[in-house]
Short mmCIF file of C-alpha atoms and ligand atoms in Angstrom, two decimals:
data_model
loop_
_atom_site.label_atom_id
_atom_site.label_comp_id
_atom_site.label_asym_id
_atom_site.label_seq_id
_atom_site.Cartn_x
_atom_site.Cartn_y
_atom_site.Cartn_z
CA UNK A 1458 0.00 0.00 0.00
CA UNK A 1459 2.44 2.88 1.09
CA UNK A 1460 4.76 1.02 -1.91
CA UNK A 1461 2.65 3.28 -3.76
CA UNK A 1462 3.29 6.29 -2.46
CA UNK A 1463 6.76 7.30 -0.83
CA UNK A 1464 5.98 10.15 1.45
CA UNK A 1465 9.12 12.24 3.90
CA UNK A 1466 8.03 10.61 6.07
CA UNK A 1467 4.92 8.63 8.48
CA UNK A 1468 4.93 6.60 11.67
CA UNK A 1469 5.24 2.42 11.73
CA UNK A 1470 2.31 1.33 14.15
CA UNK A 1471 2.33 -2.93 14.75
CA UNK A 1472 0.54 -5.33 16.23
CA UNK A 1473 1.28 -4.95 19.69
CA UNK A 1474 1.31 -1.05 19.78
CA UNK A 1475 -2.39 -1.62 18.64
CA UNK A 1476 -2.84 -4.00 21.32
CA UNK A 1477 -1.35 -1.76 23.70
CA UNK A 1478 -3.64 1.17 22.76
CA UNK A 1479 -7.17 -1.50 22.75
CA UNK A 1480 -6.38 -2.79 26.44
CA UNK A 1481 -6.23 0.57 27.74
CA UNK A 1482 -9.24 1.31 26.42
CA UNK A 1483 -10.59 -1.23 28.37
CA UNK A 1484 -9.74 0.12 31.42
CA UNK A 1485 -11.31 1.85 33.71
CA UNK A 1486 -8.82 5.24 33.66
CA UNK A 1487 -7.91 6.15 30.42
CA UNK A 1488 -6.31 9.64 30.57
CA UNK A 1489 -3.86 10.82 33.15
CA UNK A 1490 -2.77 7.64 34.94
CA UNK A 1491 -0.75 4.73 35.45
CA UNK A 1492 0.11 4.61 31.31
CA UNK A 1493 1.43 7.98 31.80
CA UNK A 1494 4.01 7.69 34.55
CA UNK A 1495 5.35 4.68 33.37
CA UNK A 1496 5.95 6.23 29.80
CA UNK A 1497 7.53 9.04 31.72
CA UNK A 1498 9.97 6.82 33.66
CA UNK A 1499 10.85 4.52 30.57
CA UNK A 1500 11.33 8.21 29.06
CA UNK A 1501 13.61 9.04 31.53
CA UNK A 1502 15.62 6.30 31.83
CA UNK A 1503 15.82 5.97 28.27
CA UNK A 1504 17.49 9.71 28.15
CA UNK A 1505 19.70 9.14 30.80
CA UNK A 1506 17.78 12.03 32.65
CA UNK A 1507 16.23 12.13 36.27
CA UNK A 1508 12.68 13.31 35.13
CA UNK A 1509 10.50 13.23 32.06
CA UNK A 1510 6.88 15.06 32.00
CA UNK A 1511 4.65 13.89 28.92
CA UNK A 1512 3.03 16.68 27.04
CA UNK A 1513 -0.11 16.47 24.22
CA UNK A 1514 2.74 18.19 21.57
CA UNK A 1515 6.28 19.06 21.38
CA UNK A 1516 4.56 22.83 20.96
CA UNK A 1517 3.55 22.12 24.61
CA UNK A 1518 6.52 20.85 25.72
CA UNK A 1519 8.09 23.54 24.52
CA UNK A 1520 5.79 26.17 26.68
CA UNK A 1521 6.06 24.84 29.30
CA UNK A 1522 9.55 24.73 29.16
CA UNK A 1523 9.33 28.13 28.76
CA UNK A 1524 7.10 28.60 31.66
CA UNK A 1525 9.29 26.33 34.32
CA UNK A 1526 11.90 28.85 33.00
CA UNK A 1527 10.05 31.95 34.24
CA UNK A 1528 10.24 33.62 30.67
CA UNK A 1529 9.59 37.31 31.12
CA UNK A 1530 9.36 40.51 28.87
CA UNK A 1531 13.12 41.33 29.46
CA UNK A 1532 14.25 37.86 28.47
CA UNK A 1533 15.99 36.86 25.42
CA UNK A 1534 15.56 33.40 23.20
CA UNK A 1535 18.33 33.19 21.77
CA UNK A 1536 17.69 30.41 18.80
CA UNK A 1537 18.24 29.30 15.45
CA UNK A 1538 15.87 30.06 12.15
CA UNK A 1539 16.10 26.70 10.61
CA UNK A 1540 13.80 25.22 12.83
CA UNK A 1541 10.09 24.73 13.56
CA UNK A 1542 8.13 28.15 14.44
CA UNK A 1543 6.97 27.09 18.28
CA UNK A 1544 10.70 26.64 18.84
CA UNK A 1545 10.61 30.23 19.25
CA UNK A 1546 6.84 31.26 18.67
CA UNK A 1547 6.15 29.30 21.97
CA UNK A 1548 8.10 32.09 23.84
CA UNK A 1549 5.84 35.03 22.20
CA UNK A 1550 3.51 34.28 25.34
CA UNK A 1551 5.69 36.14 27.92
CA UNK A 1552 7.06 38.72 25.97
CA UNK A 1553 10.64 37.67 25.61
CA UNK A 1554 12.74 38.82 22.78
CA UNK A 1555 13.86 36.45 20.10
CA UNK A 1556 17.21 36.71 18.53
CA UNK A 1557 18.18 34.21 16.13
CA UNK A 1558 22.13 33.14 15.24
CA UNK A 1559 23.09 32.10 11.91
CA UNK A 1560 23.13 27.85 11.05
CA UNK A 1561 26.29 25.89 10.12
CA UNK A 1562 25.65 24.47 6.45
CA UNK A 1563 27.03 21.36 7.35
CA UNK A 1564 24.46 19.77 10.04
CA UNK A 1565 21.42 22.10 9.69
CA UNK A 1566 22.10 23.48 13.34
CA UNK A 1567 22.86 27.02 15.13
CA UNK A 1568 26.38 28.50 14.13
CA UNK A 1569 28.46 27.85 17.29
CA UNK A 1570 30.73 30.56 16.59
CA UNK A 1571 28.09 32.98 15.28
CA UNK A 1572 26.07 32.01 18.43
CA UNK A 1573 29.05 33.08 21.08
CA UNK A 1574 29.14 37.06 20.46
CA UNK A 1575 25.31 37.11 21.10
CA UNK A 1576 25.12 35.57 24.72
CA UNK A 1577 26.66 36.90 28.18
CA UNK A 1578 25.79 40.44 27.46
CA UNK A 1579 26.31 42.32 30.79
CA UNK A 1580 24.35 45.11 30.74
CA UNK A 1581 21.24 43.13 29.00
CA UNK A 1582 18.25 42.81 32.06
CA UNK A 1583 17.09 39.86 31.40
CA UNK A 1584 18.82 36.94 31.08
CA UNK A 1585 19.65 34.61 28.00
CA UNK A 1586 17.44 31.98 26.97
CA UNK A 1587 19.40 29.57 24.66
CA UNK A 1588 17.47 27.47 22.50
CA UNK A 1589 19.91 25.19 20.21
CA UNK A 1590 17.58 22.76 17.79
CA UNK A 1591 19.34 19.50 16.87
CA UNK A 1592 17.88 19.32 13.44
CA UNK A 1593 17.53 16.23 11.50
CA UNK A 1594 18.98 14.62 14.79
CA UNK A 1595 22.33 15.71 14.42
CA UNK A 1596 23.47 16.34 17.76
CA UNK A 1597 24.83 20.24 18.51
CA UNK A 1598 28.10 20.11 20.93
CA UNK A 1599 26.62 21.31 23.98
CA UNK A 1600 29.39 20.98 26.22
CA UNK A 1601 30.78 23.52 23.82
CA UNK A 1602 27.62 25.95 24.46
CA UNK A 1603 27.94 25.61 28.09
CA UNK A 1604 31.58 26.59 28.33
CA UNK A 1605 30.39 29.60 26.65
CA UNK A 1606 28.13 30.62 28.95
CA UNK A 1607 29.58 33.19 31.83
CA UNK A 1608 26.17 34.30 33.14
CA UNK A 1609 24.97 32.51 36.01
CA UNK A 1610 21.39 33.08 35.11
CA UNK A 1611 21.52 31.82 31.32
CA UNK A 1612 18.88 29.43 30.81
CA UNK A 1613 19.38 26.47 28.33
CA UNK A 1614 16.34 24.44 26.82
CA UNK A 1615 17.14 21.71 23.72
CA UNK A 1616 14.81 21.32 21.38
CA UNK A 1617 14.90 17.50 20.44
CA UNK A 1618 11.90 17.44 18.79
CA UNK A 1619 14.05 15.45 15.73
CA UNK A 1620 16.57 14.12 18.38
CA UNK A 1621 14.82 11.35 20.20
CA UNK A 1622 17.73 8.11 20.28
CA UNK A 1623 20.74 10.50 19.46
CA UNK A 1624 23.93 10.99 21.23
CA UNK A 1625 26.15 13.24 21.81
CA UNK A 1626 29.88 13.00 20.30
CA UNK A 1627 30.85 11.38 24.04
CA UNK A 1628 28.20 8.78 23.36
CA UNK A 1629 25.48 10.14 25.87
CA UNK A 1630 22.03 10.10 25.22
CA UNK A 1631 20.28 13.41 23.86
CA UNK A 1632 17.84 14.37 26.81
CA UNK A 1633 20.02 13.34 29.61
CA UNK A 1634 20.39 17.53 30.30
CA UNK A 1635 24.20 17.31 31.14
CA UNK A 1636 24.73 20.64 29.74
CA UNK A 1637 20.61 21.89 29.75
CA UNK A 1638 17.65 22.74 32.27
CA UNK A 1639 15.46 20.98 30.00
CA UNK A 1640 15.39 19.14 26.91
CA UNK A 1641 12.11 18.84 24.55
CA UNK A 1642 10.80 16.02 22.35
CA UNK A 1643 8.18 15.89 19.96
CA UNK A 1644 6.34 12.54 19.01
CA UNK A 1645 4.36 13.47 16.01
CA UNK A 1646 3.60 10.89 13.25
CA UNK A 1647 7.22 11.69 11.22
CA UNK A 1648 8.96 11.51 14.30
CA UNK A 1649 10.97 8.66 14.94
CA UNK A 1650 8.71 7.17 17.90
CA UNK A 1651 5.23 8.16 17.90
CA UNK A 1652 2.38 8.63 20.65
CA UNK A 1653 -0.09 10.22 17.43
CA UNK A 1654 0.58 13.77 18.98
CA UNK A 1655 2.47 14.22 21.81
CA UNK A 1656 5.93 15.36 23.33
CA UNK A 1657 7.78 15.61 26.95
CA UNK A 1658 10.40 17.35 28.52
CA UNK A 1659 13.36 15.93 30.32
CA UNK A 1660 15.14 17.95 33.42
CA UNK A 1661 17.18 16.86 35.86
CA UNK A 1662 15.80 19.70 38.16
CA UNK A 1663 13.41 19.08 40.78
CA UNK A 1664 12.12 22.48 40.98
CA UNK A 1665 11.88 22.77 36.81
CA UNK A 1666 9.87 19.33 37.31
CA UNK A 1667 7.51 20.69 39.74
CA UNK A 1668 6.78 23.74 37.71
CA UNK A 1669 6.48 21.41 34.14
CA UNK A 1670 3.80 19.15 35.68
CA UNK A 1671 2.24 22.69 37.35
CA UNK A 1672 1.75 24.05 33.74
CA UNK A 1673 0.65 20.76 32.25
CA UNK A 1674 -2.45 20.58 34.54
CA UNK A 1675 -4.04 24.23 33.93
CA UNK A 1676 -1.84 25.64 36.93
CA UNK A 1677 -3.29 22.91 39.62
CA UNK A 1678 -1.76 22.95 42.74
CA UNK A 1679 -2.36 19.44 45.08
CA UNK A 1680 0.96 18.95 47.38
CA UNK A 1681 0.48 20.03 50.59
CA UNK A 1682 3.94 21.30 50.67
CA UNK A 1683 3.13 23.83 48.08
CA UNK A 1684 -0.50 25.00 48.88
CA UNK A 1685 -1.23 28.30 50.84
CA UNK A 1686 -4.58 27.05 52.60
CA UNK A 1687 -5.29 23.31 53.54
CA UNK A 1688 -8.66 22.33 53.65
CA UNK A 1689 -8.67 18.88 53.33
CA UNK A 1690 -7.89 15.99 50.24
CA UNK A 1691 -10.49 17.75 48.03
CA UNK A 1692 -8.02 21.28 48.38
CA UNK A 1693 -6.37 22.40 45.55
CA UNK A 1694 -4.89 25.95 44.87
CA UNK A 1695 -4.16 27.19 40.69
CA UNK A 1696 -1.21 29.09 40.34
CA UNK A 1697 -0.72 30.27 37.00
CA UNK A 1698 -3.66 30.36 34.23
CA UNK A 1699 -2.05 27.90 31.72
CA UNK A 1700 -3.99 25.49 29.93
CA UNK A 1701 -4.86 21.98 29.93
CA UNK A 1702 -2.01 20.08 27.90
CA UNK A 1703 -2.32 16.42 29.70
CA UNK A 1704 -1.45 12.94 27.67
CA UNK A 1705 -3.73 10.63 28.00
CA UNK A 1706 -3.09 7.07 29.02
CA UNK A 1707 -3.59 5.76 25.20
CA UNK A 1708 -0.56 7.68 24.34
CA UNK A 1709 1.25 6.49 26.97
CA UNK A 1710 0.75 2.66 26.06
CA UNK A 1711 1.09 3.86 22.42
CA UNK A 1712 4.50 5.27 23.40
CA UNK A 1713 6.01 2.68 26.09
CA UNK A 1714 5.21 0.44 23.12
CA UNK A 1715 7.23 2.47 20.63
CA UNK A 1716 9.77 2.76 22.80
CA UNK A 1717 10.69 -0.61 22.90
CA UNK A 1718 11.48 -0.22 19.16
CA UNK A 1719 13.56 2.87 19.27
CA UNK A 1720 16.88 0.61 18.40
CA UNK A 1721 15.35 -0.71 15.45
CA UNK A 1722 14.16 2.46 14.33
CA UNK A 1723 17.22 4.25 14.61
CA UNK A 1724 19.56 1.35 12.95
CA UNK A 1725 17.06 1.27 10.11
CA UNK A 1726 16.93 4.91 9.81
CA UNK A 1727 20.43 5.14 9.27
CA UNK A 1728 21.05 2.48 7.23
CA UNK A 1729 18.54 4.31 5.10
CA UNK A 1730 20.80 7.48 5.29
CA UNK A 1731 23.98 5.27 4.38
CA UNK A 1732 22.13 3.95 1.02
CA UNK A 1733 21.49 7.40 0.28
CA UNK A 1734 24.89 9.02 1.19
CA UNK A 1735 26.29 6.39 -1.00
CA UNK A 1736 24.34 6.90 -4.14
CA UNK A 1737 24.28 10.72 -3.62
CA UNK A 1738 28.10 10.48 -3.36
CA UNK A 1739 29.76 12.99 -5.79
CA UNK A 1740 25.97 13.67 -7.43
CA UNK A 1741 26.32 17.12 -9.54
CA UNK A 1742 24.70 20.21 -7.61
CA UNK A 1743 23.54 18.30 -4.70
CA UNK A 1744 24.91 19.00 -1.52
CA UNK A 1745 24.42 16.54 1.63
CA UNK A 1746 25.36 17.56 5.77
CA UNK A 1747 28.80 16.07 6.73
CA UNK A 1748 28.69 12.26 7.62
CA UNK A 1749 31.30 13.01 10.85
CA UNK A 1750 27.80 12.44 13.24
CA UNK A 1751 25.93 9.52 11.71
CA UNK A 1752 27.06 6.71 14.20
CA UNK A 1753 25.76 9.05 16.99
CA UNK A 1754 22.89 10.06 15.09
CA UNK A 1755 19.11 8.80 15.24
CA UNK A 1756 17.93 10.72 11.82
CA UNK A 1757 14.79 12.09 11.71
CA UNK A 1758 15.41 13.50 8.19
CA UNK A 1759 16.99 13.17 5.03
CA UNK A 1760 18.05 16.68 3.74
CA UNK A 1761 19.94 17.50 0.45
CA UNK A 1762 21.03 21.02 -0.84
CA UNK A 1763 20.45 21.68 -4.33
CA UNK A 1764 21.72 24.36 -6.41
CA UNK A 1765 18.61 24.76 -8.06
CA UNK A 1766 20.18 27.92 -10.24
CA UNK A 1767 22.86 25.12 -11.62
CA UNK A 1768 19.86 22.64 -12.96
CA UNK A 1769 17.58 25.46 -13.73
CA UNK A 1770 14.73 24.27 -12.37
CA UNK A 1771 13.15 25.66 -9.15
CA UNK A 1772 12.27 23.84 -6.18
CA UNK A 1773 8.82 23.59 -6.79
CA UNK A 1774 9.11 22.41 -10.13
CA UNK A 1775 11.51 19.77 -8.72
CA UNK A 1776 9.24 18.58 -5.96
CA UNK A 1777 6.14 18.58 -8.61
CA UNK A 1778 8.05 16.35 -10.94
CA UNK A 1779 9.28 13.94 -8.12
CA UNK A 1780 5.70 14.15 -7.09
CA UNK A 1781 4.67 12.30 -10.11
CA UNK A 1782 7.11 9.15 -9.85
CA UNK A 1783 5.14 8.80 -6.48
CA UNK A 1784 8.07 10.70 -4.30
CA UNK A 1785 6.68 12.89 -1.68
CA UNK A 1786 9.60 15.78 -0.69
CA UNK A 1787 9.43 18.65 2.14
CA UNK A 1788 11.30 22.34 2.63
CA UNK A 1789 12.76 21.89 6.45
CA UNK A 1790 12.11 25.20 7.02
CA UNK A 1791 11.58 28.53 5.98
CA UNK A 1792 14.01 30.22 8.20
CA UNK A 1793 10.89 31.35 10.76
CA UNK A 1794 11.61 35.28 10.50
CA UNK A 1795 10.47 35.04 7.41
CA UNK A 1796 6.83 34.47 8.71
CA UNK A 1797 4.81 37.62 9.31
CA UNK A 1798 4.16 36.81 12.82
CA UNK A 1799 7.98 37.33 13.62
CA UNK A 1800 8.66 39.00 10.72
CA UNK A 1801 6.68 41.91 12.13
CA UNK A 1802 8.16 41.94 15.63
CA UNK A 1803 11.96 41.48 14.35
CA UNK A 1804 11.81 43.15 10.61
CA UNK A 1805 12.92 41.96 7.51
CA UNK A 1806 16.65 40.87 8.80
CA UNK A 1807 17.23 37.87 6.02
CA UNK A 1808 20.41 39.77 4.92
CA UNK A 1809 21.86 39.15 8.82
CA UNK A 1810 21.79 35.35 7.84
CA UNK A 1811 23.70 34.32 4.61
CA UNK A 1812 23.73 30.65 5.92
CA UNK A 1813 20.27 30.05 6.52
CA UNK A 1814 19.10 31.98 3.24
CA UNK A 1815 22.10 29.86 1.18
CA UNK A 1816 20.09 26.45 2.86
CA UNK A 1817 16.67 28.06 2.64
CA UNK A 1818 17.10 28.74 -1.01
CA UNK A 1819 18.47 24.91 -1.73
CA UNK A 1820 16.81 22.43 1.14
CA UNK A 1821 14.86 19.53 0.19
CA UNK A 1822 14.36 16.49 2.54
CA UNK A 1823 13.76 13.01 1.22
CA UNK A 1824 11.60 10.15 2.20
CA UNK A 1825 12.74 9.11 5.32
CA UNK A 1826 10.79 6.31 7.65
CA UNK A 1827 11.49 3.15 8.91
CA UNK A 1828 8.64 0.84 6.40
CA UNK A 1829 11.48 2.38 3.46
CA UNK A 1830 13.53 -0.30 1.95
CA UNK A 1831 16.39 0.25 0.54
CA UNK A 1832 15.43 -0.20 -3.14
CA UNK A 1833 13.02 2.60 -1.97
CA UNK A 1834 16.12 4.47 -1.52
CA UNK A 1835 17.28 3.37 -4.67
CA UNK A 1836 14.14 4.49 -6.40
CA UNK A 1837 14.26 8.15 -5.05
CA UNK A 1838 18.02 8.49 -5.75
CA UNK A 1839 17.33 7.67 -9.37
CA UNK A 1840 14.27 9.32 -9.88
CA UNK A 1841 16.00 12.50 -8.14
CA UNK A 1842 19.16 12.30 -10.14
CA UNK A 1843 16.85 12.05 -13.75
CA UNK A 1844 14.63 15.24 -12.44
CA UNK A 1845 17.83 17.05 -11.83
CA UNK A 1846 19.62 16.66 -14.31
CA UNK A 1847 17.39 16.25 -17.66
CA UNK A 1848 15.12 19.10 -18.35
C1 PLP B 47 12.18 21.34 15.82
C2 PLP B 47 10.75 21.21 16.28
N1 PLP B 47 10.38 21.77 17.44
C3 PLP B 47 9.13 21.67 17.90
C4 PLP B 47 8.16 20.98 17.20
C5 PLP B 47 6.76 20.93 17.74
O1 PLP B 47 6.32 19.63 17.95
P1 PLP B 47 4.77 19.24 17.82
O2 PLP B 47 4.44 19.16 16.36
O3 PLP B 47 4.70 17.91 18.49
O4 PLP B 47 3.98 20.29 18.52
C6 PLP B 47 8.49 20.36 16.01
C7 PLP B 47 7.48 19.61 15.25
O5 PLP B 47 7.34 19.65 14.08
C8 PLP B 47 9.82 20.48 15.52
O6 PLP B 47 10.17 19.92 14.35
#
């Protein structure tokens, strides 16, 4: 069936994670219990990281991070363009300032030595917010970022959203927070393990954990040791108007499930990438990311850089032609300033960011999921070499 059709990617759902889903739903709680926490602590122990709080969306995740962080007004996020907008957009809430750094060609990710002039300023009065996105799930070196840092009040969230299995170069698990407050994770369909939507956060923090599972439940307030008044068992106190962003109980079967098959997703992915790396070797006008991370890396996508200018065709007409051999493609991303709702609060400041225009105006990502074969490879390599280089 999905022979048919090769789209960037979807989710692989078996047998048992069905299963797993159907016997919740026999049960008497199905939202908000015992599926939940024991997601969270396989999460958690899968990253390496003390705590893991399960979200309904990375986009969640993300504001609460935010939130646990006390974002204010005088804050700055200090992130990359090439990412997803509610990497930053999820910040807009509290006012802060976003300032975005420059990417590195190679991997995708922030410029580290575009992003060190920008953070530590002395005189700024709020602090610095540092948002590095490890896109494609190619780890960024954030051992590197934290020597960087000289303010004590800098604040460091990972977005992971395309990370979840990857290490860093000392063979560490992405989420474990070594050099972070908090790290985020998004489980949507294209992501490598799926709960249908959903996300967490991983902290090693007690007091970040507190406040994550404060804005996950509209602000609810239930430990004693917290509470101003104490009534009795029914007493609860809100503390911040947030929202309701709970997972339910079927995503957290649906997810412990997946989870047991993150190894096999990840060694398929990149065998995937390796069959592509190798055919794409020395192609004419197509550019790929360095290989130096792929044994560390769990890939979420499959990005090339074409010089569309070279093959005279546009990107469009590229994707529209690849579209009819059955090969679905995908821009990861319009650098997000470009969108009016940033675009009006920073300007029009492409010109500040030759990198991420240079990617912008050449990205295309492949098909990329784990039901691929590797004559499916095969089959987009040729197909893509034909549309790029015949007219
Ligand atoms: C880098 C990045 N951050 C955050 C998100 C938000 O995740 P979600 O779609 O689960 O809200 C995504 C999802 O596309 C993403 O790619």
């Amino acid at each position: 069936m999905i022979k048919n059709f090769l789209p960037y990617g979807r989710q692989s759902i078996n047998e048992n994670d069905i299963q797993a889903v159907s016997n919740v739903l026999r049960e008497e709680i199905i939202t908000r219990g015992k599926h939940v926490e024991a997601f969270e602590a396989a999460f958690a122990e899968e990253c390496k990281a003390k705590y893991a709080v399960a979200f309904n969306s990375g986009t969640a995740a993300l504001q609460a991070s935010y939130f646990a962080a006390n974002t204010g007004a005088n804050d700055k996020v200090i992130t990359t363009p090439n990412t997803f907008f509610s990497t930053a957009g999820s910040a807009l809430a509290w006012g802060a300032r976003i300032v975005f750094v420059d990417i590195d060609r190679n991997t995708g990710n922030i410029s580290l030595d575009a992003l060190e002039p920008t953070i530590n300023q002395p005189n700024s009065r709020g602090k610095d917010i540092i948002v590095p996105v490890h896109f494609s799930g190619i780890a960024v070196d954030m051992e590197k970022i934290d020597r960087m840092i000289r303010r004590t009040d800098t604040i460091v969230i990972e977005d992971a959203a395309h990370a979840i299995g990857s290490k860093y170069s000392d063979g560490s698990p992405v989420g474990s927070c070594q050099w972070s407050h908090m790290t985020i994770f998004s489980f949507h369909p294209v992501k490598t393990i799926t709960t249908s939507e959903g996300g967490a956060v991983t902290t090693n923090d007690p007091n970040l954990y507190h406040l994550l599972k404060r804005f996950r439940n509209n602000g609810i307030e239930r430990d004693p040791k917290y509470l101003e008044q104490n009534f009795g068992p029914w007493h609860y106190e809100i503390y911040a108007a947030t929202g309701n962003y709970n997972f339910t109980d079927l995503q957290g079967a649906l997810g412990l499930s997946q989870l047991q098959r993150l190894d096999t997703f990840v060694t398929k992915r990149r065998q995937l990438v390796q069959r592509y790396r190798k055919l794409l070797k020395g192609a004419e006008h197509i550019r790929l990311f360095t290989d130096a991370h792929d044994e560390n890396t769990a890939f979420h996508l499959f990005v090339v850089q074409i010089d569309f200018a070279a093959i005279k065709k546009d990107r469009s007409q590229v994707m529209e032609q690849l579209l009819k051999r059955k090969i679905g493609t995908q821009l990861h991303y319009i650098p997000i300033y470009r969108h009016p709702e940033l675009r009006q609060r920073v300007g029009e400041i492409e010109n500040y960011f030759p990198e991420a225009e240079a990617y912008y105006a050449s990205a295309l990502s492949l098909p990329l999921y784990y039901e691929m074969d590797l004559d499916d490879v095969d089959y987009v390599v040729k197909n893509l070499k034909e549309v790029t280089t015949k007219s």
